Coordinates of C-alpha atoms and ligand atoms in Angstrom, one line a residue:
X1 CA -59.7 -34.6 12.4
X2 CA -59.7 -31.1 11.5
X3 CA -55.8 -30.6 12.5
X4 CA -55.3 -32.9 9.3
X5 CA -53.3 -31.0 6.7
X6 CA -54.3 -31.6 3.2
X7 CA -52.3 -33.8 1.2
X8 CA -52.5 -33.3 -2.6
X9 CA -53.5 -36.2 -4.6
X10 CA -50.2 -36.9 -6.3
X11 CA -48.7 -37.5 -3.2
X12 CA -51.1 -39.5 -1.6
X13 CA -50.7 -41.9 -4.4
X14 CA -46.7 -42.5 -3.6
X15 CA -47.2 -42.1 0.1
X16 CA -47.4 -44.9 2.8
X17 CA -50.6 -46.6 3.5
X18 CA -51.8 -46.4 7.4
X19 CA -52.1 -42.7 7.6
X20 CA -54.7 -40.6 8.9
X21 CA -55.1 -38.3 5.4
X22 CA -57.2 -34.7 4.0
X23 CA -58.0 -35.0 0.4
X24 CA -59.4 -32.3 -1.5
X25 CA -60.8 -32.3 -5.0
X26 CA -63.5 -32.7 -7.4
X27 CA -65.0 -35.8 -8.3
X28 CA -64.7 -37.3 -11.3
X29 CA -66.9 -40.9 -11.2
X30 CA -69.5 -41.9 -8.0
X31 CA -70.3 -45.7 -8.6
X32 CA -70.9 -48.6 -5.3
X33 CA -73.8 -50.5 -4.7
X34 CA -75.8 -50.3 -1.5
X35 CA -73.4 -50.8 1.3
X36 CA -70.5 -49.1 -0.2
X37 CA -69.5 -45.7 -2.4
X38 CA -66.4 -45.3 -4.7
X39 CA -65.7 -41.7 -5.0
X40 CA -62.7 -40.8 -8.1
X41 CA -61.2 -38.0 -6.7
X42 CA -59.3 -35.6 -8.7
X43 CA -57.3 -32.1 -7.8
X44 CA -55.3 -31.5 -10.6
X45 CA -52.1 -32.4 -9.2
X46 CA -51.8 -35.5 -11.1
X47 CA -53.5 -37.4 -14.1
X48 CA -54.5 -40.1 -11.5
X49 CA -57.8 -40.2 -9.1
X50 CA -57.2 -41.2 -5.5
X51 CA -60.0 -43.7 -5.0
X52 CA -62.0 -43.1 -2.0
X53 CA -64.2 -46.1 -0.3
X54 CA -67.1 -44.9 2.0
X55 CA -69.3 -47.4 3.8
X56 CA -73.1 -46.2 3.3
X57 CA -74.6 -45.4 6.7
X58 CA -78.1 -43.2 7.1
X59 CA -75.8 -40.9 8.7
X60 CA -74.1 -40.6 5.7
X61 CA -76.7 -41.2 2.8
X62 CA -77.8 -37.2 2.4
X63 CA -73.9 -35.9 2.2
X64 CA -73.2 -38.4 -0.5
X65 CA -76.4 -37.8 -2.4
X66 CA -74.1 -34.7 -3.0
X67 CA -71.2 -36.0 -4.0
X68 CA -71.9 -36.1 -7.9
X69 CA -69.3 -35.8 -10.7
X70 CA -67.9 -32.1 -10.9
X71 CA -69.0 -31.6 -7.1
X72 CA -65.7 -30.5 -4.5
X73 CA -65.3 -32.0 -1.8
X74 CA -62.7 -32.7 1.3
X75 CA -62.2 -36.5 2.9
X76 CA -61.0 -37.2 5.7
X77 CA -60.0 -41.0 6.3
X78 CA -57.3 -43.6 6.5
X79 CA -55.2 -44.0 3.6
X80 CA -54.8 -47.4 3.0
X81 CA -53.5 -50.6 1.0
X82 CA -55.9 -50.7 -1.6
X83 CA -57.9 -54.2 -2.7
X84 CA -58.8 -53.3 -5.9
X85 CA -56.3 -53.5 -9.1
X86 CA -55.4 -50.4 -11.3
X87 CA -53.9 -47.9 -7.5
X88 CA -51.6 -48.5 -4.4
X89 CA -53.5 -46.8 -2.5
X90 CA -57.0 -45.3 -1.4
X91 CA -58.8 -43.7 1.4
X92 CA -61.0 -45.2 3.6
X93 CA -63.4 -41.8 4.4
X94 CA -64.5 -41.4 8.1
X95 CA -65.5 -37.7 7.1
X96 CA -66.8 -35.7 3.7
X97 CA -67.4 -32.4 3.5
X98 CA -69.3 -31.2 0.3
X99 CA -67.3 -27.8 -0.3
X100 CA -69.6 -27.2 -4.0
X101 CA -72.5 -29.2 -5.2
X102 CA -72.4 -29.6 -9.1
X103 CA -76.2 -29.9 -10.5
X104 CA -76.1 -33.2 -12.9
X105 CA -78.5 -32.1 -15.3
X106 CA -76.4 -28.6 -15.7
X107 CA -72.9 -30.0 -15.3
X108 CA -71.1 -29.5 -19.2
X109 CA -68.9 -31.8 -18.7
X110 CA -71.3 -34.8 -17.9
X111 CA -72.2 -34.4 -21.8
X112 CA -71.7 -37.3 -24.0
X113 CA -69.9 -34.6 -26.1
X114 CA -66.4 -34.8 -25.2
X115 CA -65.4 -33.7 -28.6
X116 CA -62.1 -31.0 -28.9
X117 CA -64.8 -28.6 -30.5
X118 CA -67.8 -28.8 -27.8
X119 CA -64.6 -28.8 -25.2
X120 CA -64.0 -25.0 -26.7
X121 CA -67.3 -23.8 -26.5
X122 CA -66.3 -24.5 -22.3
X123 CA -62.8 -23.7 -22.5
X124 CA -63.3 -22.1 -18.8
X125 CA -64.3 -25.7 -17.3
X126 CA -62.1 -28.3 -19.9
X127 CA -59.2 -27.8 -17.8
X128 CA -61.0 -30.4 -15.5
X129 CA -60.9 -33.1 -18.2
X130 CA -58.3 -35.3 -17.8
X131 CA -57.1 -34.2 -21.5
X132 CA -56.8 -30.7 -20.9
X133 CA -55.4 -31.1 -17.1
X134 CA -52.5 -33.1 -18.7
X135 CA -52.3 -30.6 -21.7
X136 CA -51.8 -27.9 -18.9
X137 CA -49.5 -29.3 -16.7
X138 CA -47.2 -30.0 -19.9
X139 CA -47.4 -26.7 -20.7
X140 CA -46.0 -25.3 -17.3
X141 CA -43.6 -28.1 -17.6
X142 CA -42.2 -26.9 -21.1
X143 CA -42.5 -23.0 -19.2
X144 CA -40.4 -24.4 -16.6
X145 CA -38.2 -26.0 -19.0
X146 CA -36.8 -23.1 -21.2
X147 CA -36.1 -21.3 -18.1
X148 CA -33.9 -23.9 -17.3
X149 CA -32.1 -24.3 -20.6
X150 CA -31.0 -20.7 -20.8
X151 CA -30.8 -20.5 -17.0
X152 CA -28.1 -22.8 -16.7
X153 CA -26.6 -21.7 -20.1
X154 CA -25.4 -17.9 -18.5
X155 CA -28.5 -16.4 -20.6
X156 CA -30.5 -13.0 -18.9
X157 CA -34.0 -13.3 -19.3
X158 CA -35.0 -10.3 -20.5
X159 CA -38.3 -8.1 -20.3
X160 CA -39.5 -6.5 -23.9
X161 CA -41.9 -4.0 -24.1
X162 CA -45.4 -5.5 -25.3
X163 CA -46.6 -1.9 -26.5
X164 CA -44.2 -0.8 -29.1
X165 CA -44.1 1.4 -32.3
X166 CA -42.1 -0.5 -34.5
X167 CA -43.3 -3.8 -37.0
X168 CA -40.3 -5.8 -36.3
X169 CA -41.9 -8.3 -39.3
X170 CA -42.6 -6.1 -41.2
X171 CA -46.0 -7.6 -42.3
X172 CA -48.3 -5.1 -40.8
X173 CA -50.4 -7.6 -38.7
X174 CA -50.4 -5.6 -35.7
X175 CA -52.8 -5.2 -33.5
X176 CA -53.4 -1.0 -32.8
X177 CA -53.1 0.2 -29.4
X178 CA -55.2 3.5 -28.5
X179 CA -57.2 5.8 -26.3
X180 CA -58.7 7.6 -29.1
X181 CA -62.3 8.1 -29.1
X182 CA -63.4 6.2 -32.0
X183 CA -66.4 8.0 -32.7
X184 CA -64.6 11.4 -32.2
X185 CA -61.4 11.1 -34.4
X186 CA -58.5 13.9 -33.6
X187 CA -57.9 14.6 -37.8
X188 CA -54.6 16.6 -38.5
X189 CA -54.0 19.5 -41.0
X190 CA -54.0 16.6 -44.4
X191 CA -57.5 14.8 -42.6
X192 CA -55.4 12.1 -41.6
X193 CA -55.9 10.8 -37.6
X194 CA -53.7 13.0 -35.4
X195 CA -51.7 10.5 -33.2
X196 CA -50.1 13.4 -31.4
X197 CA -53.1 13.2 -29.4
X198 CA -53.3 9.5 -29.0
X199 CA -51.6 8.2 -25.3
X200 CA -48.3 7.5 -26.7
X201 CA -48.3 10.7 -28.2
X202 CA -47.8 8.0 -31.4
X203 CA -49.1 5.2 -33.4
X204 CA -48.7 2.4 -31.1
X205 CA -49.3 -1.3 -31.3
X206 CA -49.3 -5.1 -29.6
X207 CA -45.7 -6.5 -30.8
X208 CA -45.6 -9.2 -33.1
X209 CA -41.8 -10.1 -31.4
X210 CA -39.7 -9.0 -28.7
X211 CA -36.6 -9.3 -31.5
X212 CA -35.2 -5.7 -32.0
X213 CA -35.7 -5.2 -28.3
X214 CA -33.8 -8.0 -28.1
X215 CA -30.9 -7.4 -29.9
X216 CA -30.5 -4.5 -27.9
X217 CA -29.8 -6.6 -25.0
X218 CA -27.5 -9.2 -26.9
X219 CA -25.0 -6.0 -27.5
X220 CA -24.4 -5.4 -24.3
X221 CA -25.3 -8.4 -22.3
X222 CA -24.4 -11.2 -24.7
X223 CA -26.6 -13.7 -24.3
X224 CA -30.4 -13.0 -23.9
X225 CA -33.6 -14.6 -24.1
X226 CA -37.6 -13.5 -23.8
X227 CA -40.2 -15.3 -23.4
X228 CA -43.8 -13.3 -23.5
X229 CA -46.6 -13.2 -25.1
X230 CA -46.9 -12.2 -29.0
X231 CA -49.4 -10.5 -30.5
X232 CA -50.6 -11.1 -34.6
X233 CA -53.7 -10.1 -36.2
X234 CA -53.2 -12.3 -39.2
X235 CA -56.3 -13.2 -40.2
X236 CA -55.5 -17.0 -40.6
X237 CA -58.1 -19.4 -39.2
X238 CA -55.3 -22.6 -39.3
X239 CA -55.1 -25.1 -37.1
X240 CA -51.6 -23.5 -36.4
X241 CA -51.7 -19.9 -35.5
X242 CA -53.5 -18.0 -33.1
X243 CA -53.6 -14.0 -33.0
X244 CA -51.9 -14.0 -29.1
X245 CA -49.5 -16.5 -28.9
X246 CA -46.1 -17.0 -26.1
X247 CA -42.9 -17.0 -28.1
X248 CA -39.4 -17.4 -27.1
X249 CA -36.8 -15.4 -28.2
X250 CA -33.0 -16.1 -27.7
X251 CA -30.4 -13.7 -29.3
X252 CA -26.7 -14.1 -28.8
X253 CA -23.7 -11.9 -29.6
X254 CA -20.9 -13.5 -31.7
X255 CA -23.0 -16.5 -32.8
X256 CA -23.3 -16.6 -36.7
X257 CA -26.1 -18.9 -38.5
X258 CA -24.0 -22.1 -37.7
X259 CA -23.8 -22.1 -33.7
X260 CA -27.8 -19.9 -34.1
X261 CA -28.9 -23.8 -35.6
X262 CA -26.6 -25.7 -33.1
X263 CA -28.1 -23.6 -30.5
X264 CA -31.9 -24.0 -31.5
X265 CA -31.3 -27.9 -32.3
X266 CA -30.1 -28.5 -28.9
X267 CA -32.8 -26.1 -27.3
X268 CA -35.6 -28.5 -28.4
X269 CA -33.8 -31.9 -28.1
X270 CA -34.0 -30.6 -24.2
X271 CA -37.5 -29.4 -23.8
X272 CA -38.5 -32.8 -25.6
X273 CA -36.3 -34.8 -23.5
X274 CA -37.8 -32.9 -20.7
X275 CA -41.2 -33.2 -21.1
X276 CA -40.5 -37.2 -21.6
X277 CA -38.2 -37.0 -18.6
X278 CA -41.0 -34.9 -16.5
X279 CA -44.4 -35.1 -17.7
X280 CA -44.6 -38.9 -18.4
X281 CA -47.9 -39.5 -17.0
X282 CA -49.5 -37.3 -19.0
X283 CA -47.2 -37.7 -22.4
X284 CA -48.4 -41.5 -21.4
X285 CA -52.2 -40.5 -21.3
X286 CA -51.9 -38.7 -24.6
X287 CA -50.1 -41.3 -26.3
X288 CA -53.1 -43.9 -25.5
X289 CA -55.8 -41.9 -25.7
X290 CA -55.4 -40.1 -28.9
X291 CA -52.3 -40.7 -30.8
X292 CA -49.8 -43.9 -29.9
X293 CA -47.4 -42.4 -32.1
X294 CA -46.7 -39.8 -30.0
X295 CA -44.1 -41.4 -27.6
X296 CA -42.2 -43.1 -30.3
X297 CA -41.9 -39.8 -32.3
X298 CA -40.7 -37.5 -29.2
X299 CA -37.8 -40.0 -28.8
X300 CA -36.9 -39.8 -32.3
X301 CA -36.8 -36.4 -32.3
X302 CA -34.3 -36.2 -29.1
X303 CA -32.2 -38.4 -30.4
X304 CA -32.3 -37.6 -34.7
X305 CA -29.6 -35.5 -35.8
X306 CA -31.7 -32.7 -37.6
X307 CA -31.2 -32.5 -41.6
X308 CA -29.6 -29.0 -42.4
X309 CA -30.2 -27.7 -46.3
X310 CA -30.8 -24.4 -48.0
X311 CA -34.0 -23.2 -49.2
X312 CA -32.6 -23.7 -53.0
X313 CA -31.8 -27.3 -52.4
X314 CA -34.9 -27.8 -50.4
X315 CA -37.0 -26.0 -53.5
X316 CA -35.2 -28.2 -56.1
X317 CA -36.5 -31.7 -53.9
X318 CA -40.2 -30.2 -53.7
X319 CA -40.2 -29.3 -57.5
X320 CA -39.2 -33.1 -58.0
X321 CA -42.1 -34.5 -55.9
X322 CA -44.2 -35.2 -58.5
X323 CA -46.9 -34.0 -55.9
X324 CA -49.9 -31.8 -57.0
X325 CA -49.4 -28.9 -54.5
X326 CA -53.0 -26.8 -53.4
X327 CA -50.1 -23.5 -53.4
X328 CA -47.6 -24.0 -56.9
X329 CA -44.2 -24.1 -56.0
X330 CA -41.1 -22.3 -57.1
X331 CA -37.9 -20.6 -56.3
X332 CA -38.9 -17.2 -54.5
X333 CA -42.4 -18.4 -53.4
X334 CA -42.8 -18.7 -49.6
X335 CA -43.5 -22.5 -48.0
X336 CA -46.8 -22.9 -47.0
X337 CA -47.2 -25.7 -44.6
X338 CA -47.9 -28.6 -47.2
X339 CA -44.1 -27.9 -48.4
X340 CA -42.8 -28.2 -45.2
X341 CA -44.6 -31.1 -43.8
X342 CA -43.1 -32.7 -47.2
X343 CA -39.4 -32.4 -46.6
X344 CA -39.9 -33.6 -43.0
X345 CA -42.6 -36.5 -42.5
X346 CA -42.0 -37.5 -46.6
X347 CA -38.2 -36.7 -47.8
X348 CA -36.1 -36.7 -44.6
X349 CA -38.4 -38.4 -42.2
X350 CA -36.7 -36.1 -39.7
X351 CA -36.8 -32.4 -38.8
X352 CA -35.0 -30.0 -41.4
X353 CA -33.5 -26.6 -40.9
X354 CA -33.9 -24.9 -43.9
X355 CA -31.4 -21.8 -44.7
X356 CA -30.7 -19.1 -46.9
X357 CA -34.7 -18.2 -47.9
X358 CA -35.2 -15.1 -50.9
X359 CA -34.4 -11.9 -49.1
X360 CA -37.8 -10.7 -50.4
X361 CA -39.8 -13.2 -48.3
X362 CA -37.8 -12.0 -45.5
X363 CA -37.9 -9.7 -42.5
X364 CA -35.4 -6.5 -43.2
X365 CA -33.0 -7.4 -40.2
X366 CA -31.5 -10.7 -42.0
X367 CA -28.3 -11.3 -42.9
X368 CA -27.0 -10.7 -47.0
X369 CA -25.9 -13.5 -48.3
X370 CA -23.2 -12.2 -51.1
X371 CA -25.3 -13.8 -54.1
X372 CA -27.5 -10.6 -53.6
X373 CA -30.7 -12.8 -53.5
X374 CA -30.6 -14.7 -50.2
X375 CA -30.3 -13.8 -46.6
X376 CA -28.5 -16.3 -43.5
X377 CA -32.4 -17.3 -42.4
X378 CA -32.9 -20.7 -40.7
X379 CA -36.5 -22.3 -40.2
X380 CA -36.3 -25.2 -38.1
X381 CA -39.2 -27.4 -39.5
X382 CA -41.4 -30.3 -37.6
X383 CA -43.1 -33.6 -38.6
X384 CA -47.2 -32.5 -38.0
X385 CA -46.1 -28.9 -37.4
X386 CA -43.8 -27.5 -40.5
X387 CA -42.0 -24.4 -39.0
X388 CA -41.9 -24.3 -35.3
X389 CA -38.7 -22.0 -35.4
X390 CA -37.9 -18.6 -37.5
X391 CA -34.7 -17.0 -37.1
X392 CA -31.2 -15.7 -39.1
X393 CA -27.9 -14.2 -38.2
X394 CA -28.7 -10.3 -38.2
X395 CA -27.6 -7.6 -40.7
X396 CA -24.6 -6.3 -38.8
X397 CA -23.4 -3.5 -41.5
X398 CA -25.2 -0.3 -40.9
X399 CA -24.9 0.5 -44.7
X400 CA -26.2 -2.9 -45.7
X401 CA -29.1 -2.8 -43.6
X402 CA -29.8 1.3 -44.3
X403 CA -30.0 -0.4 -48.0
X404 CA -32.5 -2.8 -47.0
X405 CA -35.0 -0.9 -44.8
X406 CA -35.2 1.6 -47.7
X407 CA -35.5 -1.5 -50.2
X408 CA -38.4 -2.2 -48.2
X409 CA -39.8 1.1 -48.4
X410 CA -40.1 0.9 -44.5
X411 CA -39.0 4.0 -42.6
X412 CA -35.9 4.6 -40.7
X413 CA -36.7 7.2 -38.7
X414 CA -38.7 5.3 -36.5
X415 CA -35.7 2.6 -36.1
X416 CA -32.5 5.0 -35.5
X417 CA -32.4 3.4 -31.7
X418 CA -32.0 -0.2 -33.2
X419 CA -29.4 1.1 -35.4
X420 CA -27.4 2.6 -32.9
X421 CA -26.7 -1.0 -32.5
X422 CA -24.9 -1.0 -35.4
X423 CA -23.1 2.7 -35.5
X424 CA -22.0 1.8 -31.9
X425 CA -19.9 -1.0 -31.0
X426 CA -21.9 -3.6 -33.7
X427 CA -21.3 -7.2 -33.8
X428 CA -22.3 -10.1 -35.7
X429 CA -25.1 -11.8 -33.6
X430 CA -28.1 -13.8 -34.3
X431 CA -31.5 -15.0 -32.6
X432 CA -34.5 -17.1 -33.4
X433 CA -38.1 -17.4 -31.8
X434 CA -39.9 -20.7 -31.0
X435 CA -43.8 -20.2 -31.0
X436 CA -44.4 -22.1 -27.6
X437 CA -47.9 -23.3 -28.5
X438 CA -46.2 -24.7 -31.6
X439 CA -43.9 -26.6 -29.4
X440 CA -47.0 -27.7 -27.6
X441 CA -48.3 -28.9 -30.3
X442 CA -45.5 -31.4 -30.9
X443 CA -45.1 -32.3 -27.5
X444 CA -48.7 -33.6 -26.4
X445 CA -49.5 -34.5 -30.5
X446 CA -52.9 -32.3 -30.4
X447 CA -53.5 -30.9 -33.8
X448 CA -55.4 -27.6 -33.3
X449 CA -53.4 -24.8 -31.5
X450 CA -56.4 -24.2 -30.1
X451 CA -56.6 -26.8 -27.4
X452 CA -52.7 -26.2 -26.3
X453 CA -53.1 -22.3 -24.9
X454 CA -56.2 -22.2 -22.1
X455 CA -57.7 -19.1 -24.2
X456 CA -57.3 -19.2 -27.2
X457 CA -57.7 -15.7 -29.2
X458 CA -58.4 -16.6 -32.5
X459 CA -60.7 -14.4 -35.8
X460 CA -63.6 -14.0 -34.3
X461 CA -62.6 -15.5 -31.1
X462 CA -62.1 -13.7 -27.7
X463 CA -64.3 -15.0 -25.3
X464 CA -63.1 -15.3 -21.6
Ligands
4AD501 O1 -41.0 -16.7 -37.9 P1 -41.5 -15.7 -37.0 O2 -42.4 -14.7 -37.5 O3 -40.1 -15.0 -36.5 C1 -40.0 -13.9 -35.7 O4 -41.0 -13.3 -35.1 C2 -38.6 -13.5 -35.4 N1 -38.6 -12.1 -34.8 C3 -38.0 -14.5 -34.4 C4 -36.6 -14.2 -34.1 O5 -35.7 -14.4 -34.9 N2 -36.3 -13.7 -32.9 O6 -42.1 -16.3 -35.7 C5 -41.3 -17.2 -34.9 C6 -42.1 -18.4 -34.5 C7 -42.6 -19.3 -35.7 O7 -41.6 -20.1 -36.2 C8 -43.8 -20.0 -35.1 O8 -43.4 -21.1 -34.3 C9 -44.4 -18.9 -34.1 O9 -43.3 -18.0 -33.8 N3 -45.5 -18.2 -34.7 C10 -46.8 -18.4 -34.3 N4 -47.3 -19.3 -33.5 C11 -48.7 -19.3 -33.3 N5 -49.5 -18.4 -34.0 C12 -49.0 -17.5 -34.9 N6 -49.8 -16.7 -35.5 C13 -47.6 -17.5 -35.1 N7 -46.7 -16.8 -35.8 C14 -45.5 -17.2 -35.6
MG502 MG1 -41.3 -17.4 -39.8

C-alpha cells in the first residue's frame, strides 16, 4: 500500500471507480452507526468531500476514535461506485493513518458560530471552511486570470518599487517607511527630523500605486501592466477599503480616454467570464449559500454593454433623485459610495463609467480638459461595489502639468524623473488601476472586503 501515490480530492471525484487510491485531508463530518464510519474528507483542492466508508472492526475502533472533524488524515482504500446519492464516487478505506488529532472541545471551527465576524477573529484557520476555501481558490483564479488577459494582449508585467518617495495620489495616506530610532530622533538645524540620516538617506514610504512608475514603462515599452500590493493608511473602517490592498495597474502608450474605457470594460467582462467559466463550483456554492443573486448578476455583467457619461451629466441625474443623501450632493463634491451605487443598481441598472470628474477632486497627473475645470478621468462603477476602477488619460504637456503640480502646491523637485517622460520623447498615454479585492468582492458577492484578502490589515487591525 505504501507505494500508493496520493491522489488529490478533486480528482478522485472525476476519476474511475476500481482503483486502489491515497487520500489526504482533513475531515470535515464523522457520522455511521456501529458497524460502519462515514469520514468527509476535504484537502482543499475542491469544494467537494470525497466520502470515505470504513467498516468498524476492534482493530480499527482506537484509530477512528481519532478521526474527529478538523483531524488530518491519509486513506488508503478502493475507490469505488458509490451507493449513496449526492457523489460518483468514494473510498472504501483498508488503511488510516491519523497524521494530526484535532481536540473537539478546542477545535474553533466546531463552534456554532460560523458567523463572517467570529470567522475573523480565526482568520488563520477559516480558510478550512468551505466559504473561505472557495473564496480563496476564486481569488487565485482571478490572479491567474489578469495574467492571462494582458499576457495574451502583448502587455510586460512590470515590477514597481513598493518603497518609494513620491505620493502618486496626492492624499498623503502613506504609510512611513524608517530605521529611525523613534525614541532618539536625528533633528536638523530648524528642529525638524533629519531624514539624511534615515536608510534612504530620505523620507520614504509604502506606495499607494505603482502609476508613475508605471508610466515610465508605457514610454518605452508600450503596453504595461502591475499587479502588487498597495499600501493606504486611510483611516476608513468601510466595508470597502482595507489599508494593504493588491491593485492592478495597466498603462498603455497612445491610448486616449476612449480605447483606456474600451480597454478596462473588456478587462472585467473577461475576469467575470472567467471566474464563471473556471471557478463554477465555488461561484455555485456562493450563490446558494449566501446570495442567489449572484450568478444571475455576473452574467449580466459579461454580457451588459457598460453606460458611459460624464461626471456633469451623472451629477445632474443624482440632483434629480429626489433621494435624501447622508453626504449633500453637488457639482465639485466627490461621490461617496451612496452616489454611485445610485446610478448603477437604481438609474442604469448596469455599470457606469463616469468621466471628466472636477480637476480639484483629482490626482495632479490627469488630463485638462479645455473647459479649465475638468480632467479626462474615468471611474468604472459596480452594482454593490460603486467604483472598482480609477483611472484617466495622463497630462502629456510638460507645461500643463508643471502648472498643475504647482496648482497643487506639491513639489516638483521630487518628480523631475517622471517628467522626463514628458521633456523626452512624451506621448499621450493612459492607465487605470482595479483594486483586486474590489473585484473580489463582485465576483464571490461577499460584502466586507475583509473576508476576500486572507489577512486583512485594516485600523486597528494587523494581527497574523
Ligand atoms: O482610484 P485610485 O486611488 O487610483 C489610483 O491609484 C490610480 N493611480 C490608478 C491608475 O490610474 N493607475 O485606486 C484605484 C482602485 C480603486 O478604484 C479601488 O478599486 C481600489 O483601487 N482601491 C482600494 N481597494 C481597497 N482598499 C482601498 N483602501 C482602496 N483604495 C483604492
Ligand atoms: Mg479613485
Amino acid at each position: 500500500m505504501e507505494n500508493i501515490i496520493r491522489t488529490k480530492v478533486k480528482d478522485l471525484l472525476k476519476s474511475e471507480a476500481g482503483k486502489d487510491v491515497l487520500a489526504k485531508g482533513w475531515v470535515r463530518t464523522k457520522r455511521g452507526n456501529k458497524n460502519v464510519a462515514f469520514i468527509a474528507l476535504n484537502d482543499g483542492s475542491t469544494i467537494n468531500n470525497i466520502q470515505i466508508v470504513v467498516d468498524k472492526t476492534p482493530e480499527n475502533e482506537a484509530v477512528l476514535a481519532k478521526v474527529t472533524t478538523g483531524a488530518c488524515i491519509a486513506v488508503w482504500g478502493k475507490l469505488v461506485e458509490s451507493v449513496g446519492g449526492g457523489q460518483a464516487t468514494e473510498i472504501q478505506a483498508t488503511e488510516i493513518e491519523v497524521y494530526g488529532e484535532c481536540d473537539p472541545v478546542r477545535y474553533p471551527l466546531q463552534k456554532k458560530d460560523t458567523s463572517f465576524e467570529f470567522l475573523r477573529t480565526v482568520a488563520h484557520l477559516r480558510p478550512r471552511t468551505n466559504t473561505f476555501g472557495a473564496i480563496y481558490r476564486v481569488r487565485n483564479q482571478m490572479a491567474y486570470a489578469i495574467h492571462k488577459f494582458f499576457h495574451d494582449k502583448g502587455f510586460v508585467y512590470m515590477h514597481t518599487p513598493l518603497i518609494t518617495a513620491s505620493d502618486c495620489e496626492g492624499a498623503g495616506q502613506m504609510f512611513r517607511v524608517t530605521t529611525l530610532d523613534m525614541d532618539n530622533l536625528p533633528r536638523n538645524k530648524k528642529g525638524g527630523i533629519d531624514y539624511t540620516k534615515d536608510f534612504f538617506g530620505k523620507e520614504t514610504s509604502l506606495t499607494v500605486s505603482g502609476q508613475l512608475e508605471g508610466e515610465l514603462g508605457a514610454l518605452a515599452l508600450g503596453e504595461i501592466y502591475t499587479f502588487g500590493p498597495t499600501f493606504r493608511a486611510e483611516n476608513s473602517n468601510t466595508p470597502r477599503h482595507l489599508a494593504e490592498f493588491w491593485m492592478i495597474e495597466p498603462e498603455m502608450a497612445f491610448y486616449d480616454i476612449k480605447d483606456n474605457m474600451d480597454l478596462a470594460e473588456e478587462f472585467i467582462k473577461y475576469l467575470v467570464k472567467y471566474a464563471l467559466d473556471n471557478c463554477r463550483e465555488d461561484i455555485q456554492f456562493l450563490n446558494d449559500r449566501y446570495d442567489n443573486e449572484l450568478i444571475a448578476r455576473l452574467e449580466g455583467v459579461a454580457d451588459t454593454e457598460f453606460v458611459r457619461l460624464t461626471y456633469t451629466e451623472g451629477i445632474k441625474i443624482l440632483e434629480a433623485a429626489g433621494v435624501e443623501w447622508e453626504y449633500p450632493v453637488s457639482w465639485g463634491t466627490d461621490l461617496q459610495s451612496e452616489h454611485e451605487r445610485y446610478l448603477v443598481e437604481k438609474h442604469f441598472q448596469k455599470p457606469v463609467i463616469l468621466t471628466d470628474y472636477p480637476k480639484d477632486i483629482k490626482a495632479f497627473y490627469m488630463k485638462q480638459n479645455e473647459d479649465g475645470k475638468t480632467v479626462r478621468a474615468m471611474d468604472v462603477l459596480f452594482p454593490k461595489i460603486g467604483e472598482i476602477i480609477g483611472g484617466s488619460e495622463r497630462e502629456s504637456s510638460l507645461a500643463k502639468l508643471e502648472a498643475r503640480i504647482d496648482e497643487t502646491g506639491m513639489s516638483r523637485k521630487g518628480l523631475e524623473w517622471y517628467l522626463d517622460t514628458r521633456r523626452f520623447g512624451s506621448a499621450p498615454h493612459s492607465g487605470f488601476g482595479l483594486g483586486f479585492e474590489r473585484l473580489l468582492l463582485f465576483v464571490t458577492g461577499m460584502s466586507n472586503i475583509r473576508d476576500v484578502i486572507p489577512f486583512p490589515r485594516t485600523p486597528k487591525n494587523a494581527e497574523y
